[in-house]
PDB file of C-alpha atoms and ligand atoms in Angstrom:
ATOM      1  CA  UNK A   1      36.201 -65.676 -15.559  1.00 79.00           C
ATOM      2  CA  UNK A   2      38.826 -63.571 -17.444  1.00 89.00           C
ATOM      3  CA  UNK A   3      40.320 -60.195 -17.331  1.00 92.00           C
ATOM      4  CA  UNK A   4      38.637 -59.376 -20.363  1.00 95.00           C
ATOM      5  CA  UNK A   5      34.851 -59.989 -18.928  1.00 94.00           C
ATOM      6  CA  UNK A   6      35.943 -57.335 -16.383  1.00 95.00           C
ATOM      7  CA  UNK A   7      36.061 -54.578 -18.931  1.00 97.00           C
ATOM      8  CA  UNK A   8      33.066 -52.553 -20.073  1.00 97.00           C
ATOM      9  CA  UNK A   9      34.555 -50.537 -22.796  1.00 97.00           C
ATOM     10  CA  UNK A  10      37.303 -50.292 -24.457  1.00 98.00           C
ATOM     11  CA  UNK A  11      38.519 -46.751 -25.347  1.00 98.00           C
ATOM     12  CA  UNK A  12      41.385 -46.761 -27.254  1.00 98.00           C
ATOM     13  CA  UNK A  13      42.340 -49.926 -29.743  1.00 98.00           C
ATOM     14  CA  UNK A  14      45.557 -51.609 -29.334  1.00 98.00           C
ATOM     15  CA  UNK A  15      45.825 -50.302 -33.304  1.00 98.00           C
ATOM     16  CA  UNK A  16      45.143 -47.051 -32.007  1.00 98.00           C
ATOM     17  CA  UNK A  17      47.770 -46.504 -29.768  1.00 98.00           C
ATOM     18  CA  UNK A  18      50.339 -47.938 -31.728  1.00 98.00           C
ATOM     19  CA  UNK A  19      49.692 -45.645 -34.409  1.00 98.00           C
ATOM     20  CA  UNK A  20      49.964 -42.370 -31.982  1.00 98.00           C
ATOM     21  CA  UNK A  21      52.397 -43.273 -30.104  1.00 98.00           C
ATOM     22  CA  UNK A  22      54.525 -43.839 -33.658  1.00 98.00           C
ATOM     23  CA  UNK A  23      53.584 -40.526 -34.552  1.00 98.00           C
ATOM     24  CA  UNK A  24      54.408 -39.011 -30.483  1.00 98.00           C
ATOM     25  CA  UNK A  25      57.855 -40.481 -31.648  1.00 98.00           C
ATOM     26  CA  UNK A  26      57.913 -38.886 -34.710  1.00 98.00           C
ATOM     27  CA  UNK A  27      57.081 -35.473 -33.107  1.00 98.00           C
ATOM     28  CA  UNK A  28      59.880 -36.220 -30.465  1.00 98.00           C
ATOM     29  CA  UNK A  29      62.576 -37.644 -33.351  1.00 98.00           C
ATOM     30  CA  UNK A  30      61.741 -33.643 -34.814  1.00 98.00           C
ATOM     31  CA  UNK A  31      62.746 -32.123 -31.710  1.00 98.00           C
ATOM     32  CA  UNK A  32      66.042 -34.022 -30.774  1.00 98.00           C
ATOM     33  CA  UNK A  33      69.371 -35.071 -31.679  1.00 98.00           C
ATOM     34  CA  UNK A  34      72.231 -37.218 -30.634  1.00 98.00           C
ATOM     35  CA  UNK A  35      74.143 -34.408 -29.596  1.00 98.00           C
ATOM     36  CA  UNK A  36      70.855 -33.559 -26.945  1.00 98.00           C
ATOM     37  CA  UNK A  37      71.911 -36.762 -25.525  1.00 98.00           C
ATOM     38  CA  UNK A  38      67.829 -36.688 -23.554  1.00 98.00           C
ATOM     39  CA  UNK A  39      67.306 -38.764 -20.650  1.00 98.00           C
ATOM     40  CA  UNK A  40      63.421 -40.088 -20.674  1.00 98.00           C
ATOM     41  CA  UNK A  41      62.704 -40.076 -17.114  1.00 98.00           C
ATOM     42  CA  UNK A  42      59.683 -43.131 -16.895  1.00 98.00           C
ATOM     43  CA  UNK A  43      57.764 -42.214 -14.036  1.00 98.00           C
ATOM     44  CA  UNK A  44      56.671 -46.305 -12.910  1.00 98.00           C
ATOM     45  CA  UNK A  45      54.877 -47.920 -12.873  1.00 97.00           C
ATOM     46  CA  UNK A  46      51.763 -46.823 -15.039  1.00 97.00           C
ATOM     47  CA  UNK A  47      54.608 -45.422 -17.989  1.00 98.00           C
ATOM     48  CA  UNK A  48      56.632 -48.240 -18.504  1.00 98.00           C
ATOM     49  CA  UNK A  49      54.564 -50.129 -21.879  1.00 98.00           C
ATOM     50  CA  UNK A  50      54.608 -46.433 -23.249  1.00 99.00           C
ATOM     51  CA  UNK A  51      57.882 -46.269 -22.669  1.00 98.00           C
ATOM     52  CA  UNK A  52      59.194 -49.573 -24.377  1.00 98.00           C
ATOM     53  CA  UNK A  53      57.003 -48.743 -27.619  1.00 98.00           C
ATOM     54  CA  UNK A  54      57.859 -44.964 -27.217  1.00 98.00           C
ATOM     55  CA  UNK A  55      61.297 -45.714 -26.951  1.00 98.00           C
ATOM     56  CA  UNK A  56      61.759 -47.958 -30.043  1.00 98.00           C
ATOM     57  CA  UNK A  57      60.403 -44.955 -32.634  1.00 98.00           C
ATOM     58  CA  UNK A  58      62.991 -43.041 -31.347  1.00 98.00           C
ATOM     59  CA  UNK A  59      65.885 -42.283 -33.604  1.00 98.00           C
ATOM     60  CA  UNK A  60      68.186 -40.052 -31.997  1.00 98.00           C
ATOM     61  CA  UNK A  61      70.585 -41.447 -29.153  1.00 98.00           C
ATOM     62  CA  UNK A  62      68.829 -41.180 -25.510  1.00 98.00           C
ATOM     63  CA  UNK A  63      69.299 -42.656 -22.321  1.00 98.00           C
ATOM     64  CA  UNK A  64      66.577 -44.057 -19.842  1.00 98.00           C
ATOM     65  CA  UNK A  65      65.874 -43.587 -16.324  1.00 98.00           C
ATOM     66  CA  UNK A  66      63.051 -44.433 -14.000  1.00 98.00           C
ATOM     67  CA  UNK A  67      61.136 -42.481 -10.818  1.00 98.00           C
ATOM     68  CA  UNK A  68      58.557 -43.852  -8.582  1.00 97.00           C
ATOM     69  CA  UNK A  69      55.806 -41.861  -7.764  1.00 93.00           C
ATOM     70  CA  UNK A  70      53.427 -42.768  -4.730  1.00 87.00           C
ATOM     71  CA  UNK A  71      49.956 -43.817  -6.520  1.00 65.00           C
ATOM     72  CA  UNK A  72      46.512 -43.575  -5.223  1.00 57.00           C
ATOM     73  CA  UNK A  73      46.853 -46.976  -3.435  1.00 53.00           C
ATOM     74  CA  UNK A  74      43.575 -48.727  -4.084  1.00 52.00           C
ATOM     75  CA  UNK A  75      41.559 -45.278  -4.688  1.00 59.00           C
ATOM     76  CA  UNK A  76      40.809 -44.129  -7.632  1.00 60.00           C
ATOM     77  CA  UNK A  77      40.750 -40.797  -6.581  1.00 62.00           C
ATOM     78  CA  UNK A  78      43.717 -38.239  -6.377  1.00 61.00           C
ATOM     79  CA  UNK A  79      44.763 -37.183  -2.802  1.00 60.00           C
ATOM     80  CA  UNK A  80      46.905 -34.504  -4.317  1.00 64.00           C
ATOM     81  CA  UNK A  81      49.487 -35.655  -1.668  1.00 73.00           C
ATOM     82  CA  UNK A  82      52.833 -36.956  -3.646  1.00 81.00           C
ATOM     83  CA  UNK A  83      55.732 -38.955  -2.135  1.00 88.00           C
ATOM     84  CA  UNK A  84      59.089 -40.184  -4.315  1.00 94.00           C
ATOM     85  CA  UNK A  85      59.436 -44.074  -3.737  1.00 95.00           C
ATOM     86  CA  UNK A  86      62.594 -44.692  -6.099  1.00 97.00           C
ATOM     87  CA  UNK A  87      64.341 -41.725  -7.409  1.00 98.00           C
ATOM     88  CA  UNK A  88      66.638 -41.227 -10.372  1.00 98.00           C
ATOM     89  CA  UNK A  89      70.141 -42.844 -10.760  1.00 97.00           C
ATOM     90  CA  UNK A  90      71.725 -40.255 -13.009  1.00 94.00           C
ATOM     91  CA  UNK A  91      72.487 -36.739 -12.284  1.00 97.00           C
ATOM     92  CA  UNK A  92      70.115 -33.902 -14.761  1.00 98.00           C
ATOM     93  CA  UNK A  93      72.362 -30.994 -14.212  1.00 98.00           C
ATOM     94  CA  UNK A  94      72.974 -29.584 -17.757  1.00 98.00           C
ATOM     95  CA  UNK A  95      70.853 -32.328 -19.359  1.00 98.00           C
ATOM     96  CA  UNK A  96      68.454 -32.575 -21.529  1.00 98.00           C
ATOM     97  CA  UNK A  97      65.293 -34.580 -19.892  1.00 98.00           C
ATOM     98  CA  UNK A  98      61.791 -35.838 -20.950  1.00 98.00           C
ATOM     99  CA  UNK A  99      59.544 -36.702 -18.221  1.00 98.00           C
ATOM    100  CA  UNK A 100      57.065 -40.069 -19.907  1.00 98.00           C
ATOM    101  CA  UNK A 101      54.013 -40.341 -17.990  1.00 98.00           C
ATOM    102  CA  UNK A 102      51.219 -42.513 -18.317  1.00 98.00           C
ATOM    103  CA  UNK A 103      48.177 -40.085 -17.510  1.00 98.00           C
ATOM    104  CA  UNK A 104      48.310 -36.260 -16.762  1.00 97.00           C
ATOM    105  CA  UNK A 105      44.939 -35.719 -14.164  1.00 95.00           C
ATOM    106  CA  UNK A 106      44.495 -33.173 -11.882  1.00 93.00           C
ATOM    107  CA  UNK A 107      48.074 -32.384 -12.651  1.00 94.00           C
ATOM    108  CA  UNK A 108      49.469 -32.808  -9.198  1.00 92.00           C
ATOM    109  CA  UNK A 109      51.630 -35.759  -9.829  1.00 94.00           C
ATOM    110  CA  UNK A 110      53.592 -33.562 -12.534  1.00 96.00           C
ATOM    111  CA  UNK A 111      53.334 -30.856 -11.205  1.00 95.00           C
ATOM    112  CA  UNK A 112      55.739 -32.283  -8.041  1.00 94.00           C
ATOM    113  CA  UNK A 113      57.897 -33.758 -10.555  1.00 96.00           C
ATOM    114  CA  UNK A 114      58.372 -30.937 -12.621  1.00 97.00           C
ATOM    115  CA  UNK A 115      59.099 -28.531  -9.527  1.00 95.00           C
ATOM    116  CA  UNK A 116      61.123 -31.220  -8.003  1.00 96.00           C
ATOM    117  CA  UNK A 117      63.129 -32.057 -10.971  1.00 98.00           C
ATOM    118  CA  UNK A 118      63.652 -28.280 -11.820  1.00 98.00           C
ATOM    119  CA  UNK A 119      65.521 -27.749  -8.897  1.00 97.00           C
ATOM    120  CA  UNK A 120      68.085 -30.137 -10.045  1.00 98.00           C
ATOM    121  CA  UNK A 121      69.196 -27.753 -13.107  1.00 98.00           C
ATOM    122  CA  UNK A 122      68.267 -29.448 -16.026  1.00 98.00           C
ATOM    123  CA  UNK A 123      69.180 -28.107 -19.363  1.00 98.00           C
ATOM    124  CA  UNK A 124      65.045 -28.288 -20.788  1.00 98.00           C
ATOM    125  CA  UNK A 125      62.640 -30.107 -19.044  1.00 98.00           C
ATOM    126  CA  UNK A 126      59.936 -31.109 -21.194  1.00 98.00           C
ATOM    127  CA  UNK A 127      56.854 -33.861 -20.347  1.00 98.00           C
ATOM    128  CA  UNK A 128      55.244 -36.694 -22.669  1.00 98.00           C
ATOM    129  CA  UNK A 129      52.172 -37.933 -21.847  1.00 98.00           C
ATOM    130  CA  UNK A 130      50.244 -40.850 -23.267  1.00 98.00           C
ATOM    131  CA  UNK A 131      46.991 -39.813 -21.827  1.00 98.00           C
ATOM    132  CA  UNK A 132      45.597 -36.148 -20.751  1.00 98.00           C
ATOM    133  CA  UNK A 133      42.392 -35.479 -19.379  1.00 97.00           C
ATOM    134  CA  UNK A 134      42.017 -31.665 -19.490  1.00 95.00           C
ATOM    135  CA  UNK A 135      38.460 -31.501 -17.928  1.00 95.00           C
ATOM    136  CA  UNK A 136      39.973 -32.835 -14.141  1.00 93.00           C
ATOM    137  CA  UNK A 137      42.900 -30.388 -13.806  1.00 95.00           C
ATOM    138  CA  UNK A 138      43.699 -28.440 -10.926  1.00 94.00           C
ATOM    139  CA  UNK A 139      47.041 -27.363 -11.606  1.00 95.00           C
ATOM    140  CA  UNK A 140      48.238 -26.168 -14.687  1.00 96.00           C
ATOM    141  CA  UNK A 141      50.875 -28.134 -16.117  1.00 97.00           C
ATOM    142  CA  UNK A 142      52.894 -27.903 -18.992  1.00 97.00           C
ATOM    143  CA  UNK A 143      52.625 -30.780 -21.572  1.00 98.00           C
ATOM    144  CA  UNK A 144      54.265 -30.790 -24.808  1.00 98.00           C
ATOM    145  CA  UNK A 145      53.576 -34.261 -26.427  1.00 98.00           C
ATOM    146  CA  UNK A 146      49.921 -35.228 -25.672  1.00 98.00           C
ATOM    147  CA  UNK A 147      49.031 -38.752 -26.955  1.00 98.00           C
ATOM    148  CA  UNK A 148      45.341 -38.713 -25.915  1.00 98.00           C
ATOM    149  CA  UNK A 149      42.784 -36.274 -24.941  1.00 98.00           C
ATOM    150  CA  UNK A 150      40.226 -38.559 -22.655  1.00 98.00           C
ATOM    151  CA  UNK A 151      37.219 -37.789 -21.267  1.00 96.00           C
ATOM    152  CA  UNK A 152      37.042 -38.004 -16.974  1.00 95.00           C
ATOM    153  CA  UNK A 153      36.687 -41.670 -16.911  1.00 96.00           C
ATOM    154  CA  UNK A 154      38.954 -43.729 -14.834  1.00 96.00           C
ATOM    155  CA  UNK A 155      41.185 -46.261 -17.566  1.00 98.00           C
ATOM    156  CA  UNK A 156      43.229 -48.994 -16.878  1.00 98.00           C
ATOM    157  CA  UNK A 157      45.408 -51.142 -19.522  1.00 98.00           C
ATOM    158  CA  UNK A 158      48.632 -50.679 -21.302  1.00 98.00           C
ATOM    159  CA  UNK A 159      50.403 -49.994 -18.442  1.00 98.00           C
ATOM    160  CA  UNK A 160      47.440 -48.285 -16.148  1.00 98.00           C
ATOM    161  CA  UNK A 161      46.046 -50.344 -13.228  1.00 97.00           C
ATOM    162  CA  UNK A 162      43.191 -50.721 -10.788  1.00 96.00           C
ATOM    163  CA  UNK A 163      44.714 -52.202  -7.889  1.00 94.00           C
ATOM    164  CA  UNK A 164      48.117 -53.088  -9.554  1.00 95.00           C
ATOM    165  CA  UNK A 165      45.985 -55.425 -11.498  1.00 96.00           C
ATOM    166  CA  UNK A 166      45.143 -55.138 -15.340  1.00 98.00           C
ATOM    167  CA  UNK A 167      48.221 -53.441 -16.622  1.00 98.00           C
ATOM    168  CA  UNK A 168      48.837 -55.864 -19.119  1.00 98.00           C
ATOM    169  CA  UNK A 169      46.130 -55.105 -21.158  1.00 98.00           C
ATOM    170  CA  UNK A 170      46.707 -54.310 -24.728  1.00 98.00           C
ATOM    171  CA  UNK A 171      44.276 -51.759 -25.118  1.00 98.00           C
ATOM    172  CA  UNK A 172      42.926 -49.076 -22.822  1.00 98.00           C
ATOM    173  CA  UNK A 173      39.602 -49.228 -21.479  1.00 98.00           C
ATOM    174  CA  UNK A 174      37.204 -48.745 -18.271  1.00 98.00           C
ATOM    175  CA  UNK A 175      35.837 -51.487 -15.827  1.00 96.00           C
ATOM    176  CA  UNK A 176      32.485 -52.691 -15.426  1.00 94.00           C
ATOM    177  CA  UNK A 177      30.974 -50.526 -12.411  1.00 93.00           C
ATOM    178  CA  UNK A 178      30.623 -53.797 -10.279  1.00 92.00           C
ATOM    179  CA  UNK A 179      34.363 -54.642 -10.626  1.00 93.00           C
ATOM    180  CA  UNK A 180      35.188 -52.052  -7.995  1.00 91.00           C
ATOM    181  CA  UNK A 181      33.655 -53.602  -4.704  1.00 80.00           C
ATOM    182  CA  UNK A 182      35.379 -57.268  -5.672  1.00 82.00           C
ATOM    183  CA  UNK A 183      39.067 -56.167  -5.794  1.00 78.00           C
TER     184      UNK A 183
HETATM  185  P1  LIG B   1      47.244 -36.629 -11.117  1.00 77.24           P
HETATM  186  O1  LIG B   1      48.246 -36.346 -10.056  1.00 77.24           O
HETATM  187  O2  LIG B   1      47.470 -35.880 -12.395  1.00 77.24           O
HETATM  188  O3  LIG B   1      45.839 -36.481 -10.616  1.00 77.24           O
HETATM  189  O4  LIG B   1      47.322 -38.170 -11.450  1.00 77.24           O
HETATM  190  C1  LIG B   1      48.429 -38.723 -12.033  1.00 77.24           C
HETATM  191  C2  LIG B   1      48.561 -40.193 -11.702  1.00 77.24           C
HETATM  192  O5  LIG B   1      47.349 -40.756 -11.206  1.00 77.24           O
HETATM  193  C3  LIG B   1      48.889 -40.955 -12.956  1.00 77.24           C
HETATM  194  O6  LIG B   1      50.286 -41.014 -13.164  1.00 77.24           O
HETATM  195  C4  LIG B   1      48.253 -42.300 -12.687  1.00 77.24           C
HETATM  196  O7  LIG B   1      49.153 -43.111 -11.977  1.00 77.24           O
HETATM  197  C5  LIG B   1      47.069 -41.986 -11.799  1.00 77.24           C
HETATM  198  N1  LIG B   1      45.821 -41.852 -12.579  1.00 77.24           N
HETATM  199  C6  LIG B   1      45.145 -40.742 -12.891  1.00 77.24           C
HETATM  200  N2  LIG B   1      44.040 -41.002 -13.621  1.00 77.24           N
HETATM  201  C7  LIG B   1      44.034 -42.345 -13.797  1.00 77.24           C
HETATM  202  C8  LIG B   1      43.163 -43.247 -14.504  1.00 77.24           C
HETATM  203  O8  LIG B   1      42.147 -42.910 -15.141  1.00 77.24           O
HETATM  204  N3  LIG B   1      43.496 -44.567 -14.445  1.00 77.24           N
HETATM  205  C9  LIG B   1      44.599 -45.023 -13.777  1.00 77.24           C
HETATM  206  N4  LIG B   1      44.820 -46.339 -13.792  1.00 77.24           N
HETATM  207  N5  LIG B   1      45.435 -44.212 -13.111  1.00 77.24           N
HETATM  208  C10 LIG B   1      45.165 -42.882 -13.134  1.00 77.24           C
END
């Protein structure tokens, strides 16, 4: 049995998201410059394929960086409760950062970054996201690059899991219903 017979449907095309996530860069490459200097803060593990195709359509000079966020576990259901596993190397004070997530939800995930990250005096804090699903938030969020709008399905692929498993997916797409009780 493969990977592949796990999936029901797939939701976005590998074709797909290489095209938007050209164009994310091209909305980003409008924005800054080499003298901004950004740091893209990838928030692992779910943003780290965004962030090496992201990253490459980028023409000004940036630095990278990389948070851990505590995930659901095996749930795919928020517990709004947040924990840092690996936090930043590099100082933000007077910098310019990007936060790269993978998928903005209820918004509590960001929402922790964003207030946690704030109090460490960035220059601008801004947030891109590959995925967004509107309909499921419970805390408003600021986003300001929005790959995605998806419907309240859970996704796994490009980067996105279900139990740390199917991240390497080239696509994004949703399990078969029966998937869920075997892993
Ligand atoms: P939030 O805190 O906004 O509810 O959720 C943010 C985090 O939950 C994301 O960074 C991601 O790790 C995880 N998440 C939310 N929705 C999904 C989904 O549909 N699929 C996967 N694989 N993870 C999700």
């Amino acid at each position: 049995m493969s990977m592949y017979d796990d999936i029901e449907k797939v939701l976005l095309t590998e074709e797909q998201i290489r095209a938007r996530v050209k164009s994310l860069g091209a909305e980003m490459n409008a924005i800054y410059s080499d003298d901004d200097l950004p740091l893209l803060v990838c928030i692992l593990k779910g943003a780290f394929m965004f962030l090496g195709d992201l990253t490459r359509h980028l023409n000004f000079r940036h630095e990278l960086d990389f948070m851990e966020i505590s995930s659901y576990g095996k749930s795919t259901k928020s517990s709004g409760i947040v924990r840092i596993l690996l936090d930043l190397e590099s100082s933000i004070e007077g910098r310019h950062v990007v936060i790269v997530e993978d998928i903005v939800d209820t918004g509590y995930t960001l929402d922790y970054i964003l207030r946690n990250l704030g109090t460490r005096h960035p220059a601008t804090l801004r947030v891109v996201t590959l995925l967004n699903k509107p309909s499921r938030r419970e805390v408003e969020v600021p986003v300001d690059f929005s790959g995605f709008e998806i419907p309240d399905e859970f996704v796994l692929g490009y980067g996105l899991d279900y139990a740390e498993q199917y991240r390497n997916l080239p696509f994004i797409g949703v399990l078969k219903p029966e998937v869920y009780g075997k892993i």
